[in-house]
Amino acid sequence: MSVKNYQAYQQNSVQTASPGELTLMLYNGCIKFIKFAQQALETKDIEAKNTNIQKAQNIVRELMITLDPDIPISKEIMPLYDFINQQLIQANTHNDPQALSAALELITDFRDTWKEVVKQARKQQFGTGASV
């Protein structure tokens, strides 16, 4: 698949995704950027570490902004997103791999949980589970 076709595929995937699938894409993107930052930290590529942590922070901020405050569980999720953001700041400003790992672990837990939610919603909507 050429780069142009891949970009068109990705754009189409985003435009046709449900809100739940978009949230899942955000979690996956955040995980990807944290892992890139971990690799950059290991190779002492400070610019790449900074860039990827900032991308992960942008995603966490987007997740925070899109939380519906009228849903009770949002009050429990918001402090966790804030903690993840603080860990990313700690990792970036102090080159702290443990803070990066803590952020990755929490975001991965959110992603795995959300993946199950999307799968269950599809089962209820269509009667069968689909791969996510």
PDB file of C-alpha atoms in Angstrom:
ATOM      1  CA  MET A   1       0.000   0.000   0.000  1.00  0.00           C
ATOM      2  CA  SER A   2       1.450   3.342  -0.956  1.00  0.00           C
ATOM      3  CA  VAL A   3       1.847   6.133   1.584  1.00  0.00           C
ATOM      4  CA  LYS A   4      -0.914   8.142  -0.104  1.00  0.00           C
ATOM      5  CA  ASN A   5      -3.319   5.186   0.016  1.00  0.00           C
ATOM      6  CA  TYR A   6      -2.427   4.524   3.659  1.00  0.00           C
ATOM      7  CA  GLN A   7      -3.082   8.160   4.583  1.00  0.00           C
ATOM      8  CA  ALA A   8      -6.440   8.047   2.786  1.00  0.00           C
ATOM      9  CA  TYR A   9      -7.267   4.824   4.641  1.00  0.00           C
ATOM     10  CA  GLN A  10      -6.353   6.386   7.995  1.00  0.00           C
ATOM     11  CA  GLN A  11      -8.370   9.523   7.293  1.00  0.00           C
ATOM     12  CA  ASN A  12     -11.366   7.416   6.269  1.00  0.00           C
ATOM     13  CA  SER A  13     -11.023   5.324   9.432  1.00  0.00           C
ATOM     14  CA  VAL A  14     -11.169   8.426  11.610  1.00  0.00           C
ATOM     15  CA  GLN A  15     -14.092   9.957   9.700  1.00  0.00           C
ATOM     16  CA  THR A  16     -16.189   6.795   9.869  1.00  0.00           C
ATOM     17  CA  ALA A  17     -15.318   5.783  13.447  1.00  0.00           C
ATOM     18  CA  SER A  18     -17.870   5.890  16.239  1.00  0.00           C
ATOM     19  CA  PRO A  19     -17.139   8.124  19.256  1.00  0.00           C
ATOM     20  CA  GLY A  20     -16.123   5.001  21.179  1.00  0.00           C
ATOM     21  CA  GLU A  21     -13.715   3.954  18.455  1.00  0.00           C
ATOM     22  CA  LEU A  22     -12.244   7.461  18.340  1.00  0.00           C
ATOM     23  CA  THR A  23     -11.551   7.274  22.076  1.00  0.00           C
ATOM     24  CA  LEU A  24      -9.889   3.908  21.523  1.00  0.00           C
ATOM     25  CA  MET A  25      -7.745   5.489  18.777  1.00  0.00           C
ATOM     26  CA  LEU A  26      -6.706   8.233  21.219  1.00  0.00           C
ATOM     27  CA  TYR A  27      -5.633   5.665  23.818  1.00  0.00           C
ATOM     28  CA  ASN A  28      -3.693   3.707  21.194  1.00  0.00           C
ATOM     29  CA  GLY A  29      -2.011   6.881  19.952  1.00  0.00           C
ATOM     30  CA  CYS A  30      -1.034   7.866  23.482  1.00  0.00           C
ATOM     31  CA  ILE A  31       0.464   4.416  24.094  1.00  0.00           C
ATOM     32  CA  LYS A  32       2.403   4.644  20.827  1.00  0.00           C
ATOM     33  CA  PHE A  33       3.882   8.054  21.699  1.00  0.00           C
ATOM     34  CA  ILE A  34       4.812   6.994  25.236  1.00  0.00           C
ATOM     35  CA  LYS A  35       6.609   3.933  23.851  1.00  0.00           C
ATOM     36  CA  PHE A  36       8.446   6.136  21.321  1.00  0.00           C
ATOM     37  CA  ALA A  37       9.411   8.438  24.205  1.00  0.00           C
ATOM     38  CA  GLN A  38      10.715   5.459  26.196  1.00  0.00           C
ATOM     39  CA  GLN A  39      12.905   4.431  23.263  1.00  0.00           C
ATOM     40  CA  ALA A  40      14.134   7.993  22.823  1.00  0.00           C
ATOM     41  CA  LEU A  41      14.928   8.235  26.540  1.00  0.00           C
ATOM     42  CA  GLU A  42      16.946   5.011  26.338  1.00  0.00           C
ATOM     43  CA  THR A  43      18.942   6.318  23.368  1.00  0.00           C
ATOM     44  CA  LYS A  44      19.252   9.760  24.974  1.00  0.00           C
ATOM     45  CA  ASP A  45      17.482  11.406  22.037  1.00  0.00           C
ATOM     46  CA  ILE A  46      16.121  14.278  24.116  1.00  0.00           C
ATOM     47  CA  GLU A  47      14.364  16.038  21.236  1.00  0.00           C
ATOM     48  CA  ALA A  48      12.432  12.897  20.229  1.00  0.00           C
ATOM     49  CA  LYS A  49      11.603  12.190  23.892  1.00  0.00           C
ATOM     50  CA  ASN A  50      10.244  15.704  24.311  1.00  0.00           C
ATOM     51  CA  THR A  51       8.248  15.606  21.066  1.00  0.00           C
ATOM     52  CA  ASN A  52       6.632  12.261  21.829  1.00  0.00           C
ATOM     53  CA  ILE A  53       5.824  13.098  25.438  1.00  0.00           C
ATOM     54  CA  GLN A  54       4.192  16.340  24.299  1.00  0.00           C
ATOM     55  CA  LYS A  55       2.107  14.381  21.774  1.00  0.00           C
ATOM     56  CA  ALA A  56       1.043  11.986  24.551  1.00  0.00           C
ATOM     57  CA  GLN A  57       0.183  14.965  26.779  1.00  0.00           C
ATOM     58  CA  ASN A  58      -1.924  16.502  24.011  1.00  0.00           C
ATOM     59  CA  ILE A  59      -3.912  13.276  23.803  1.00  0.00           C
ATOM     60  CA  VAL A  60      -4.384  13.112  27.580  1.00  0.00           C
ATOM     61  CA  ARG A  61      -5.580  16.731  27.563  1.00  0.00           C
ATOM     62  CA  GLU A  62      -8.023  15.883  24.755  1.00  0.00           C
ATOM     63  CA  LEU A  63      -9.330  12.966  26.818  1.00  0.00           C
ATOM     64  CA  MET A  64      -9.747  15.321  29.790  1.00  0.00           C
ATOM     65  CA  ILE A  65     -11.594  17.930  27.720  1.00  0.00           C
ATOM     66  CA  THR A  66     -13.993  15.390  26.244  1.00  0.00           C
ATOM     67  CA  LEU A  67     -14.997  13.851  29.581  1.00  0.00           C
ATOM     68  CA  ASP A  68     -18.690  14.458  30.217  1.00  0.00           C
ATOM     69  CA  PRO A  69     -18.904  16.046  33.690  1.00  0.00           C
ATOM     70  CA  ASP A  70     -22.559  14.969  33.982  1.00  0.00           C
ATOM     71  CA  ILE A  71     -21.542  11.303  34.077  1.00  0.00           C
ATOM     72  CA  PRO A  72     -20.586  10.326  37.663  1.00  0.00           C
ATOM     73  CA  ILE A  73     -17.598   8.160  36.686  1.00  0.00           C
ATOM     74  CA  SER A  74     -15.973  11.226  35.105  1.00  0.00           C
ATOM     75  CA  LYS A  75     -15.234  12.491  38.623  1.00  0.00           C
ATOM     76  CA  GLU A  76     -13.202   9.329  39.214  1.00  0.00           C
ATOM     77  CA  ILE A  77     -11.473   9.322  35.830  1.00  0.00           C
ATOM     78  CA  MET A  78     -10.387  12.978  35.780  1.00  0.00           C
ATOM     79  CA  PRO A  79      -7.895  12.645  38.693  1.00  0.00           C
ATOM     80  CA  LEU A  80      -6.347   9.626  36.965  1.00  0.00           C
ATOM     81  CA  TYR A  81      -5.934  11.547  33.711  1.00  0.00           C
ATOM     82  CA  ASP A  82      -4.424  14.389  35.725  1.00  0.00           C
ATOM     83  CA  PHE A  83      -2.023  11.947  37.395  1.00  0.00           C
ATOM     84  CA  ILE A  84      -1.010  10.555  33.986  1.00  0.00           C
ATOM     85  CA  ASN A  85      -0.362  14.088  32.744  1.00  0.00           C
ATOM     86  CA  GLN A  86       1.746  14.839  35.847  1.00  0.00           C
ATOM     87  CA  GLN A  87       3.755  11.651  35.279  1.00  0.00           C
ATOM     88  CA  LEU A  88       4.402  12.727  31.683  1.00  0.00           C
ATOM     89  CA  ILE A  89       5.594  16.134  32.890  1.00  0.00           C
ATOM     90  CA  GLN A  90       7.842  14.437  35.470  1.00  0.00           C
ATOM     91  CA  ALA A  91       9.243  12.093  32.812  1.00  0.00           C
ATOM     92  CA  ASN A  92       9.928  14.943  30.425  1.00  0.00           C
ATOM     93  CA  THR A  93      11.455  17.422  32.841  1.00  0.00           C
ATOM     94  CA  HIS A  94      13.531  14.898  34.834  1.00  0.00           C
ATOM     95  CA  ASN A  95      14.162  12.192  32.190  1.00  0.00           C
ATOM     96  CA  ASP A  96      12.384   9.825  34.534  1.00  0.00           C
ATOM     97  CA  PRO A  97      11.712   6.388  32.979  1.00  0.00           C
ATOM     98  CA  GLN A  98       9.663   5.237  35.989  1.00  0.00           C
ATOM     99  CA  ALA A  99       7.216   8.114  35.555  1.00  0.00           C
ATOM    100  CA  LEU A 100       6.908   7.242  31.871  1.00  0.00           C
ATOM    101  CA  SER A 101       6.238   3.598  32.756  1.00  0.00           C
ATOM    102  CA  ALA A 102       3.589   4.611  35.297  1.00  0.00           C
ATOM    103  CA  ALA A 103       1.827   6.732  32.668  1.00  0.00           C
ATOM    104  CA  LEU A 104       2.036   3.902  30.133  1.00  0.00           C
ATOM    105  CA  GLU A 105       0.596   1.373  32.584  1.00  0.00           C
ATOM    106  CA  LEU A 106      -2.415   3.539  33.403  1.00  0.00           C
ATOM    107  CA  ILE A 107      -3.159   4.488  29.804  1.00  0.00           C
ATOM    108  CA  THR A 108      -2.874   0.822  28.806  1.00  0.00           C
ATOM    109  CA  ASP A 109      -5.374  -0.102  31.544  1.00  0.00           C
ATOM    110  CA  PHE A 110      -7.749   2.587  30.267  1.00  0.00           C
ATOM    111  CA  ARG A 111      -7.309   1.337  26.688  1.00  0.00           C
ATOM    112  CA  ASP A 112      -7.924  -2.301  27.607  1.00  0.00           C
ATOM    113  CA  THR A 113     -11.031  -1.412  29.601  1.00  0.00           C
ATOM    114  CA  TRP A 114     -12.342   0.860  26.861  1.00  0.00           C
ATOM    115  CA  LYS A 115     -11.710  -1.856  24.266  1.00  0.00           C
ATOM    116  CA  GLU A 116     -13.988  -4.187  26.235  1.00  0.00           C
ATOM    117  CA  VAL A 117     -16.646  -1.464  26.508  1.00  0.00           C
ATOM    118  CA  VAL A 118     -16.621  -0.957  22.730  1.00  0.00           C
ATOM    119  CA  LYS A 119     -16.788  -4.719  22.176  1.00  0.00           C
ATOM    120  CA  GLN A 120     -19.746  -5.088  24.561  1.00  0.00           C
ATOM    121  CA  ALA A 121     -21.541  -2.133  22.958  1.00  0.00           C
ATOM    122  CA  ARG A 122     -21.142  -3.752  19.541  1.00  0.00           C
ATOM    123  CA  LYS A 123     -22.487  -7.036  20.868  1.00  0.00           C
ATOM    124  CA  GLN A 124     -25.551  -5.267  22.231  1.00  0.00           C
ATOM    125  CA  GLN A 125     -26.028  -3.288  19.034  1.00  0.00           C
ATOM    126  CA  PHE A 126     -25.334  -5.994  16.454  1.00  0.00           C
ATOM    127  CA  GLY A 127     -25.681  -9.214  18.410  1.00  0.00           C
ATOM    128  CA  THR A 128     -22.141 -10.446  17.757  1.00  0.00           C
ATOM    129  CA  GLY A 129     -18.749  -9.295  18.886  1.00  0.00           C
ATOM    130  CA  ALA A 130     -16.431  -7.720  16.401  1.00  0.00           C
ATOM    131  CA  SER A 131     -12.721  -7.393  16.676  1.00  0.00           C
ATOM    132  CA  VAL A 132     -11.503  -4.015  17.884  1.00  0.00           C
TER     133      VAL A 132
END
